[in-house]
mmCIF file of C-alpha atoms in Angstrom:
data_model
loop_
_atom_site.group_PDB
_atom_site.id
_atom_site.type_symbol
_atom_site.label_atom_id
_atom_site.label_comp_id
_atom_site.label_asym_id
_atom_site.label_seq_id
_atom_site.Cartn_x
_atom_site.Cartn_y
_atom_site.Cartn_z
ATOM 1 C CA GLU A 129 -49.719 56.085 -232.105
ATOM 2 C CA VAL A 130 -47.423 53.992 -233.637
ATOM 3 C CA GLN A 131 -43.555 55.407 -234.603
ATOM 4 C CA LEU A 132 -41.035 54.131 -236.066
ATOM 5 C CA VAL A 133 -38.371 56.775 -234.873
ATOM 6 C CA GLN A 134 -35.149 56.364 -236.835
ATOM 7 C CA SER A 135 -31.629 57.934 -236.280
ATOM 8 C CA GLY A 136 -30.202 60.960 -237.567
ATOM 9 C CA ALA A 137 -27.754 62.038 -240.939
ATOM 10 C CA GLU A 138 -24.699 60.423 -241.078
ATOM 11 C CA VAL A 139 -21.309 61.885 -242.960
ATOM 12 C CA LYS A 140 -18.737 58.226 -243.496
ATOM 13 C CA LYS A 141 -15.502 58.340 -245.206
ATOM 14 C CA PRO A 142 -15.463 54.896 -247.082
ATOM 15 C CA GLY A 143 -14.399 52.185 -244.835
ATOM 16 C CA GLU A 144 -15.404 53.213 -242.151
ATOM 17 C CA SER A 145 -18.384 51.336 -239.998
ATOM 18 C CA LEU A 146 -21.786 52.552 -239.398
ATOM 19 C CA LYS A 147 -24.850 51.305 -237.337
ATOM 20 C CA ILE A 148 -28.203 53.337 -238.068
ATOM 21 C CA SER A 149 -31.329 52.428 -235.658
ATOM 22 C CA CYS A 150 -35.219 52.440 -235.651
ATOM 23 C CA LYS A 151 -36.945 52.725 -232.281
ATOM 24 C CA GLY A 152 -40.616 51.520 -232.389
ATOM 25 C CA SER A 153 -43.260 52.264 -229.847
ATOM 26 C CA GLY A 154 -46.791 52.585 -229.635
ATOM 27 C CA TYR A 155 -47.155 49.086 -230.246
ATOM 28 C CA SER A 156 -45.886 45.552 -229.354
ATOM 29 C CA PHE A 157 -42.027 45.509 -231.037
ATOM 30 C CA THR A 158 -41.782 42.042 -231.027
ATOM 31 C CA SER A 159 -44.834 41.083 -232.615
ATOM 32 C CA TYR A 160 -44.092 42.735 -235.928
ATOM 33 C CA TRP A 161 -41.472 42.407 -238.335
ATOM 34 C CA ILE A 162 -39.022 45.386 -239.196
ATOM 35 C CA GLY A 163 -38.025 45.673 -242.843
ATOM 36 C CA TRP A 164 -35.123 47.760 -244.195
ATOM 37 C CA VAL A 165 -35.133 49.668 -247.280
ATOM 38 C CA ARG A 166 -32.883 51.911 -249.442
ATOM 39 C CA GLN A 167 -33.970 54.406 -251.760
ATOM 40 C CA MET A 168 -30.642 56.089 -253.701
ATOM 41 C CA PRO A 169 -30.395 59.590 -254.600
ATOM 42 C CA GLY A 170 -33.482 60.258 -257.301
ATOM 43 C CA LYS A 171 -34.111 56.419 -257.403
ATOM 44 C CA GLY A 172 -36.439 53.717 -256.838
ATOM 45 C CA LEU A 173 -37.465 52.017 -253.506
ATOM 46 C CA GLU A 174 -35.525 48.179 -252.918
ATOM 47 C CA TRP A 175 -36.189 46.378 -250.354
ATOM 48 C CA MET A 176 -33.334 44.878 -248.502
ATOM 49 C CA GLY A 177 -33.987 42.590 -245.647
ATOM 50 C CA ILE A 178 -36.269 42.422 -242.317
ATOM 51 C CA ILE A 179 -36.528 40.905 -238.977
ATOM 52 C CA TYR A 180 -38.644 39.508 -236.460
ATOM 53 C CA PRO A 181 -37.605 41.475 -232.981
ATOM 54 C CA GLY A 182 -39.671 38.598 -231.209
ATOM 55 C CA ASP A 183 -36.440 35.824 -231.915
ATOM 56 C CA SER A 184 -34.398 37.404 -234.365
ATOM 57 C CA ASP A 185 -35.386 35.825 -237.042
ATOM 58 C CA THR A 186 -33.497 37.296 -240.348
ATOM 59 C CA ARG A 187 -34.005 37.845 -243.861
ATOM 60 C CA TYR A 188 -32.035 39.307 -246.277
ATOM 61 C CA SER A 189 -32.419 40.019 -250.013
ATOM 62 C CA PRO A 190 -29.994 38.220 -252.422
ATOM 63 C CA SER A 191 -28.952 41.834 -253.615
ATOM 64 C CA PHE A 192 -28.023 42.777 -250.106
ATOM 65 C CA GLN A 193 -26.810 39.303 -248.083
ATOM 66 C CA GLY A 194 -23.213 39.844 -246.948
ATOM 67 C CA GLN A 195 -23.216 43.220 -247.044
ATOM 68 C CA VAL A 196 -25.274 44.548 -244.480
ATOM 69 C CA THR A 197 -26.181 43.462 -240.924
ATOM 70 C CA ILE A 198 -29.765 43.867 -239.406
ATOM 71 C CA SER A 199 -30.325 43.574 -235.633
ATOM 72 C CA ALA A 200 -32.753 43.740 -233.222
ATOM 73 C CA ASP A 201 -32.634 44.628 -229.166
ATOM 74 C CA LYS A 202 -36.004 43.997 -228.341
ATOM 75 C CA SER A 203 -35.433 45.244 -224.782
ATOM 76 C CA ILE A 204 -35.239 48.893 -226.197
ATOM 77 C CA SER A 205 -37.595 48.046 -228.888
ATOM 78 C CA THR A 206 -34.864 49.004 -231.550
ATOM 79 C CA ALA A 207 -33.815 47.475 -234.991
ATOM 80 C CA TYR A 208 -31.083 48.174 -236.198
ATOM 81 C CA LEU A 209 -28.770 48.390 -239.858
ATOM 82 C CA GLN A 210 -25.402 48.022 -239.985
ATOM 83 C CA TRP A 211 -22.242 48.031 -242.328
ATOM 84 C CA SER A 212 -18.690 46.907 -241.485
ATOM 85 C CA SER A 213 -17.043 48.668 -244.247
ATOM 86 C CA LEU A 214 -18.757 51.662 -245.844
ATOM 87 C CA LYS A 215 -18.698 52.630 -249.790
ATOM 88 C CA ALA A 216 -19.609 55.571 -252.098
ATOM 89 C CA SER A 217 -22.352 53.261 -253.496
ATOM 90 C CA ASP A 218 -24.004 53.209 -249.844
ATOM 91 C CA THR A 219 -24.750 56.377 -250.022
ATOM 92 C CA ALA A 220 -28.291 56.498 -249.939
ATOM 93 C CA MET A 221 -31.638 57.421 -247.795
ATOM 94 C CA TYR A 222 -32.838 54.416 -245.808
ATOM 95 C CA TYR A 223 -35.674 53.395 -244.290
ATOM 96 C CA CYS A 224 -37.235 51.190 -241.733
ATOM 97 C CA ALA A 225 -40.441 49.695 -241.963
ATOM 98 C CA ARG A 226 -43.085 47.203 -240.131
ATOM 99 C CA GLN A 227 -45.133 44.393 -241.228
ATOM 100 C CA ASP A 228 -47.435 42.060 -239.769
ATOM 101 C CA TRP A 229 -46.125 38.737 -238.056
ATOM 102 C CA ASN A 230 -47.869 36.818 -240.434
ATOM 103 C CA HIS A 231 -47.067 39.004 -243.429
ATOM 104 C CA VAL A 232 -50.471 38.884 -244.535
ATOM 105 C CA TYR A 233 -50.174 42.889 -245.020
ATOM 106 C CA PRO A 234 -47.600 45.247 -246.461
ATOM 107 C CA PHE A 235 -45.498 47.775 -244.947
ATOM 108 C CA ASP A 236 -48.035 49.952 -242.641
ATOM 109 C CA TYR A 237 -45.694 51.802 -240.809
ATOM 110 C CA TRP A 238 -42.165 53.605 -242.144
ATOM 111 C CA GLY A 239 -39.524 55.548 -239.915
ATOM 112 C CA GLN A 240 -38.743 58.975 -241.079
ATOM 113 C CA GLY A 241 -35.604 58.133 -242.894
ATOM 114 C CA THR A 242 -31.531 58.002 -241.702
ATOM 115 C CA LEU A 243 -29.656 60.124 -244.856
ATOM 116 C CA VAL A 244 -25.914 58.171 -245.200
ATOM 117 C CA THR A 245 -23.773 59.893 -247.019
ATOM 118 C CA VAL A 246 -20.052 58.078 -247.806
ATOM 119 C CA SER A 247 -17.071 60.214 -249.447
ATOM 120 C CA SER A 248 -13.797 60.932 -248.981
ATOM 121 C CA GLU B 101 -37.721 37.148 -257.892
ATOM 122 C CA ILE B 102 -40.703 38.791 -258.901
ATOM 123 C CA VAL B 103 -40.098 41.768 -261.346
ATOM 124 C CA MET B 104 -42.679 44.543 -260.826
ATOM 125 C CA THR B 105 -42.986 46.851 -263.834
ATOM 126 C CA GLN B 106 -44.884 50.433 -263.574
ATOM 127 C CA SER B 107 -46.099 52.444 -266.521
ATOM 128 C CA PRO B 108 -45.274 55.152 -267.306
ATOM 129 C CA ALA B 109 -42.670 56.190 -265.560
ATOM 130 C CA THR B 110 -44.115 59.793 -265.898
ATOM 131 C CA LEU B 111 -47.426 60.765 -266.254
ATOM 132 C CA SER B 112 -48.474 64.750 -266.836
ATOM 133 C CA VAL B 113 -52.471 65.189 -265.397
ATOM 134 C CA SER B 114 -54.239 68.238 -265.427
ATOM 135 C CA PRO B 115 -55.597 69.199 -261.522
ATOM 136 C CA GLY B 116 -59.250 67.410 -261.164
ATOM 137 C CA GLU B 117 -58.588 65.006 -263.869
ATOM 138 C CA ARG B 118 -58.229 61.051 -263.829
ATOM 139 C CA ALA B 119 -55.218 59.346 -263.229
ATOM 140 C CA THR B 120 -54.668 55.797 -264.313
ATOM 141 C CA LEU B 121 -50.939 54.251 -263.150
ATOM 142 C CA SER B 122 -50.553 50.607 -264.179
ATOM 143 C CA CYS B 123 -47.954 47.672 -262.347
ATOM 144 C CA ARG B 124 -47.302 44.416 -263.709
ATOM 145 C CA ALA B 125 -45.669 41.384 -261.895
ATOM 146 C CA SER B 126 -43.168 38.884 -263.718
ATOM 147 C CA GLN B 127 -45.592 36.528 -262.288
ATOM 148 C CA SER B 128 -49.018 36.056 -260.240
ATOM 149 C CA VAL B 129 -48.679 37.492 -257.152
ATOM 150 C CA SER B 130 -52.517 36.873 -256.228
ATOM 151 C CA SER B 131 -53.825 40.051 -254.394
ATOM 152 C CA ASN B 132 -51.215 40.521 -252.257
ATOM 153 C CA LEU B 133 -50.109 43.878 -254.253
ATOM 154 C CA ALA B 134 -49.871 47.500 -252.482
ATOM 155 C CA TRP B 135 -49.164 50.838 -253.278
ATOM 156 C CA TYR B 136 -47.415 53.525 -252.281
ATOM 157 C CA GLN B 137 -47.125 57.414 -252.428
ATOM 158 C CA GLN B 138 -44.018 59.051 -252.101
ATOM 159 C CA LYS B 139 -43.274 63.367 -251.596
ATOM 160 C CA PRO B 140 -40.365 65.411 -251.973
ATOM 161 C CA GLY B 141 -38.554 64.776 -248.987
ATOM 162 C CA GLN B 142 -40.760 62.183 -247.037
ATOM 163 C CA ALA B 143 -41.130 58.788 -246.274
ATOM 164 C CA PRO B 144 -43.031 56.594 -248.470
ATOM 165 C CA ARG B 145 -46.749 56.058 -247.279
ATOM 166 C CA LEU B 146 -49.252 52.833 -247.456
ATOM 167 C CA LEU B 147 -52.201 53.853 -249.688
ATOM 168 C CA ILE B 148 -53.534 50.659 -251.214
ATOM 169 C CA TYR B 149 -52.886 46.738 -249.619
ATOM 170 C CA GLY B 150 -54.931 43.690 -251.009
ATOM 171 C CA ALA B 151 -54.586 45.273 -254.526
ATOM 172 C CA SER B 152 -57.787 47.227 -253.771
ATOM 173 C CA THR B 153 -57.993 47.904 -250.033
ATOM 174 C CA ARG B 154 -57.636 51.902 -249.210
ATOM 175 C CA ALA B 155 -55.041 51.800 -245.781
ATOM 176 C CA THR B 156 -56.550 53.936 -243.074
ATOM 177 C CA GLY B 157 -57.132 57.169 -243.955
ATOM 178 C CA ILE B 158 -56.560 57.376 -247.569
ATOM 179 C CA PRO B 159 -59.414 59.397 -249.346
ATOM 180 C CA ALA B 160 -62.025 57.510 -251.187
ATOM 181 C CA ARG B 161 -60.378 59.546 -254.421
ATOM 182 C CA PHE B 162 -57.706 56.514 -254.663
ATOM 183 C CA SER B 163 -58.850 53.145 -255.548
ATOM 184 C CA GLY B 164 -56.607 49.715 -256.673
ATOM 185 C CA SER B 165 -58.061 47.370 -258.616
ATOM 186 C CA GLY B 166 -56.270 43.480 -260.703
ATOM 187 C CA SER B 167 -54.993 40.274 -259.551
ATOM 188 C CA GLY B 168 -52.649 37.900 -260.909
ATOM 189 C CA THR B 169 -49.755 39.931 -262.723
ATOM 190 C CA GLU B 170 -51.767 42.892 -263.638
ATOM 191 C CA PHE B 171 -52.996 46.217 -261.046
ATOM 192 C CA THR B 172 -53.952 49.669 -261.904
ATOM 193 C CA LEU B 173 -54.111 51.840 -258.995
ATOM 194 C CA THR B 174 -56.913 55.175 -259.982
ATOM 195 C CA ILE B 175 -56.896 58.503 -259.151
ATOM 196 C CA SER B 176 -60.221 59.892 -259.818
ATOM 197 C CA SER B 177 -59.709 63.770 -259.536
ATOM 198 C CA LEU B 178 -56.562 64.760 -258.989
ATOM 199 C CA GLN B 179 -55.494 67.240 -256.027
ATOM 200 C CA SER B 180 -53.075 69.558 -255.914
ATOM 201 C CA GLU B 181 -51.441 66.899 -253.306
ATOM 202 C CA ASP B 182 -51.508 63.814 -255.041
ATOM 203 C CA PHE B 183 -48.997 64.784 -257.226
ATOM 204 C CA ALA B 184 -45.588 62.990 -255.973
ATOM 205 C CA VAL B 185 -44.365 59.787 -256.591
ATOM 206 C CA TYR B 186 -46.220 55.704 -256.282
ATOM 207 C CA TYR B 187 -44.691 52.360 -256.571
ATOM 208 C CA CYS B 188 -46.639 49.172 -255.931
ATOM 209 C CA GLN B 189 -44.877 46.119 -254.085
ATOM 210 C CA GLN B 190 -45.306 42.427 -254.433
ATOM 211 C CA TYR B 191 -45.569 40.879 -250.658
ATOM 212 C CA ASN B 192 -47.077 37.800 -252.055
ATOM 213 C CA ASN B 193 -43.216 35.722 -252.734
ATOM 214 C CA TRP B 194 -42.607 37.061 -248.760
ATOM 215 C CA PRO B 195 -39.641 37.342 -247.598
ATOM 216 C CA SER B 196 -39.084 38.640 -250.793
ATOM 217 C CA LEU B 197 -40.899 42.390 -250.896
ATOM 218 C CA THR B 198 -40.134 43.904 -254.061
ATOM 219 C CA PHE B 199 -40.973 47.424 -255.444
ATOM 220 C CA GLY B 200 -41.984 48.578 -258.930
ATOM 221 C CA GLY B 201 -39.841 51.491 -259.911
ATOM 222 C CA GLY B 202 -42.587 53.956 -259.343
ATOM 223 C CA THR B 203 -44.263 56.595 -262.022
ATOM 224 C CA LYS B 204 -43.877 59.974 -261.388
ATOM 225 C CA VAL B 205 -47.226 61.736 -261.214
ATOM 226 C CA GLU B 206 -46.918 65.699 -262.505
ATOM 227 C CA ILE B 207 -48.574 68.604 -263.295
ATOM 228 C CA LYS B 208 -49.919 69.337 -266.733
#
């Protein structure tokens, strides 16, 4: 069974750093892209970026380039999304999702989401 | 960047009735269009890909159509579990994978 399991909810202060994770199982982790999607409170879905764990090829949405860093450790089938200095506006639910290597299909499996709250 | 526009923002429908949701792309995305369903407190779920192909396990009452810039998701007879928010997403202009703003389907 394909699963993407994300790390738990986080409460941070502005200026702090954070790294959240997404662990894949039930499939070949290095053969699919992992994307990250933001959902601010009461709002829609925003694509942030995507990584291919097989070779760490990473692409970012222009809206998020320079704001976050996406990485992966294929030895433990885990992708990451990290911030070096959080802002209150980073408060949101963050989802990871899987896409086929040739991007013929959309996101077919999603993680359960990680809620990030940034507040002083 | 391709902009995806969904309409209406909210759709009020009675159980058993038909719901028709629209999604428009600012430029052609061929048939590389997906629909997702999101219920409160849950992650999105893939319903339709390739504009018209149902994902595994999706009931036949969900159907998608369209190509190019105009797309439609139809729910033929709304069940109680179908009241949710629906998003379209283009994946033609990879790696840009833009979503529409969503349509909330609520009980009338």
